[in-house]
């Protein structure tokens, strides 16, 4: 049996643009730049994206990181 915890929006607020601005201030100094990075990293949250597959547990973290690093 697996237990899944959906933390985003429950335990903490999921704000990817603000997260990118905090972690990468030199690459995402404003919301427009953060949006561009988010589109590349999260593939606009497309339901068939790598991020969505990771969110469903279908891609391992290392594989996701490799796919994202190729895009960015």
PDB file of C-alpha atoms in Angstrom:
ATOM      1  CA  UNK A   1       0.000   0.000   0.000  1.00  0.00           C
ATOM      2  CA  UNK A   2       1.282   3.465  -0.874  1.00  0.00           C
ATOM      3  CA  UNK A   3       0.346   6.678   0.868  1.00  0.00           C
ATOM      4  CA  UNK A   4       0.456   9.860  -1.186  1.00  0.00           C
ATOM      5  CA  UNK A   5       0.712  13.294   0.389  1.00  0.00           C
ATOM      6  CA  UNK A   6      -0.393  16.260  -1.728  1.00  0.00           C
ATOM      7  CA  UNK A   7       1.557  19.018  -0.023  1.00  0.00           C
ATOM      8  CA  UNK A   8       1.152  21.854  -2.518  1.00  0.00           C
ATOM      9  CA  UNK A   9      -1.774  24.028  -1.563  1.00  0.00           C
ATOM     10  CA  UNK A  10      -2.332  22.023   1.613  1.00  0.00           C
ATOM     11  CA  UNK A  11       0.765  22.160   3.805  1.00  0.00           C
ATOM     12  CA  UNK A  12       2.389  25.026   1.914  1.00  0.00           C
ATOM     13  CA  UNK A  13       1.403  27.354  -0.901  1.00  0.00           C
ATOM     14  CA  UNK A  14       2.776  26.234  -4.273  1.00  0.00           C
ATOM     15  CA  UNK A  15       3.947  29.408  -5.999  1.00  0.00           C
ATOM     16  CA  UNK A  16       6.483  28.293  -8.620  1.00  0.00           C
ATOM     17  CA  UNK A  17       7.192  31.787  -9.963  1.00  0.00           C
ATOM     18  CA  UNK A  18       8.063  33.119  -6.521  1.00  0.00           C
ATOM     19  CA  UNK A  19      10.114  29.991  -5.827  1.00  0.00           C
ATOM     20  CA  UNK A  20      12.155  30.500  -9.006  1.00  0.00           C
ATOM     21  CA  UNK A  21      12.720  34.170  -8.169  1.00  0.00           C
ATOM     22  CA  UNK A  22      13.959  33.198  -4.707  1.00  0.00           C
ATOM     23  CA  UNK A  23      16.214  30.333  -5.790  1.00  0.00           C
ATOM     24  CA  UNK A  24      17.517  31.903  -9.031  1.00  0.00           C
ATOM     25  CA  UNK A  25      17.344  35.690  -8.527  1.00  0.00           C
ATOM     26  CA  UNK A  26      19.947  36.330 -11.240  1.00  0.00           C
ATOM     27  CA  UNK A  27      18.017  34.292 -13.840  1.00  0.00           C
ATOM     28  CA  UNK A  28      14.501  35.220 -12.722  1.00  0.00           C
ATOM     29  CA  UNK A  29      14.780  38.821 -11.499  1.00  0.00           C
ATOM     30  CA  UNK A  30      11.134  39.566 -12.299  1.00  0.00           C
ATOM     31  CA  UNK A  31       7.842  37.761 -12.887  1.00  0.00           C
ATOM     32  CA  UNK A  32       8.219  37.725 -16.677  1.00  0.00           C
ATOM     33  CA  UNK A  33      11.610  36.004 -16.484  1.00  0.00           C
ATOM     34  CA  UNK A  34      10.309  33.632 -13.817  1.00  0.00           C
ATOM     35  CA  UNK A  35       7.382  32.758 -16.092  1.00  0.00           C
ATOM     36  CA  UNK A  36       9.757  31.919 -18.952  1.00  0.00           C
ATOM     37  CA  UNK A  37      11.769  29.638 -16.671  1.00  0.00           C
ATOM     38  CA  UNK A  38       8.615  28.037 -15.285  1.00  0.00           C
ATOM     39  CA  UNK A  39       7.357  27.339 -18.811  1.00  0.00           C
ATOM     40  CA  UNK A  40      10.617  25.534 -19.603  1.00  0.00           C
ATOM     41  CA  UNK A  41      10.950  23.673 -16.316  1.00  0.00           C
ATOM     42  CA  UNK A  42       7.322  22.703 -15.778  1.00  0.00           C
ATOM     43  CA  UNK A  43       6.347  22.660 -19.481  1.00  0.00           C
ATOM     44  CA  UNK A  44       3.425  24.987 -18.742  1.00  0.00           C
ATOM     45  CA  UNK A  45       1.980  22.264 -16.475  1.00  0.00           C
ATOM     46  CA  UNK A  46       0.805  20.336 -19.525  1.00  0.00           C
ATOM     47  CA  UNK A  47      -0.877  17.102 -18.332  1.00  0.00           C
ATOM     48  CA  UNK A  48       1.508  15.065 -20.521  1.00  0.00           C
ATOM     49  CA  UNK A  49       4.638  16.924 -19.409  1.00  0.00           C
ATOM     50  CA  UNK A  50       7.616  15.435 -17.620  1.00  0.00           C
ATOM     51  CA  UNK A  51       6.580  17.337 -14.497  1.00  0.00           C
ATOM     52  CA  UNK A  52       3.072  15.859 -14.590  1.00  0.00           C
ATOM     53  CA  UNK A  53       4.543  12.384 -15.061  1.00  0.00           C
ATOM     54  CA  UNK A  54       6.812  12.992 -12.070  1.00  0.00           C
ATOM     55  CA  UNK A  55       3.869  14.267 -10.042  1.00  0.00           C
ATOM     56  CA  UNK A  56       2.071  10.994 -10.815  1.00  0.00           C
ATOM     57  CA  UNK A  57       5.091   8.970  -9.714  1.00  0.00           C
ATOM     58  CA  UNK A  58       5.829   7.730 -13.237  1.00  0.00           C
ATOM     59  CA  UNK A  59       9.279   9.372 -13.548  1.00  0.00           C
ATOM     60  CA  UNK A  60      12.035   9.175 -10.946  1.00  0.00           C
ATOM     61  CA  UNK A  61      13.574  12.432  -9.643  1.00  0.00           C
ATOM     62  CA  UNK A  62      16.910  11.746 -11.385  1.00  0.00           C
ATOM     63  CA  UNK A  63      15.193  11.145 -14.719  1.00  0.00           C
ATOM     64  CA  UNK A  64      13.128  14.313 -14.294  1.00  0.00           C
ATOM     65  CA  UNK A  65      16.251  16.340 -13.497  1.00  0.00           C
ATOM     66  CA  UNK A  66      17.960  14.990 -16.627  1.00  0.00           C
ATOM     67  CA  UNK A  67      14.989  15.929 -18.813  1.00  0.00           C
ATOM     68  CA  UNK A  68      14.728  19.426 -17.322  1.00  0.00           C
ATOM     69  CA  UNK A  69      18.474  20.038 -17.668  1.00  0.00           C
ATOM     70  CA  UNK A  70      18.238  19.286 -21.397  1.00  0.00           C
ATOM     71  CA  UNK A  71      15.499  21.927 -21.770  1.00  0.00           C
ATOM     72  CA  UNK A  72      17.115  24.671 -19.744  1.00  0.00           C
TER      73      UNK A  72
END
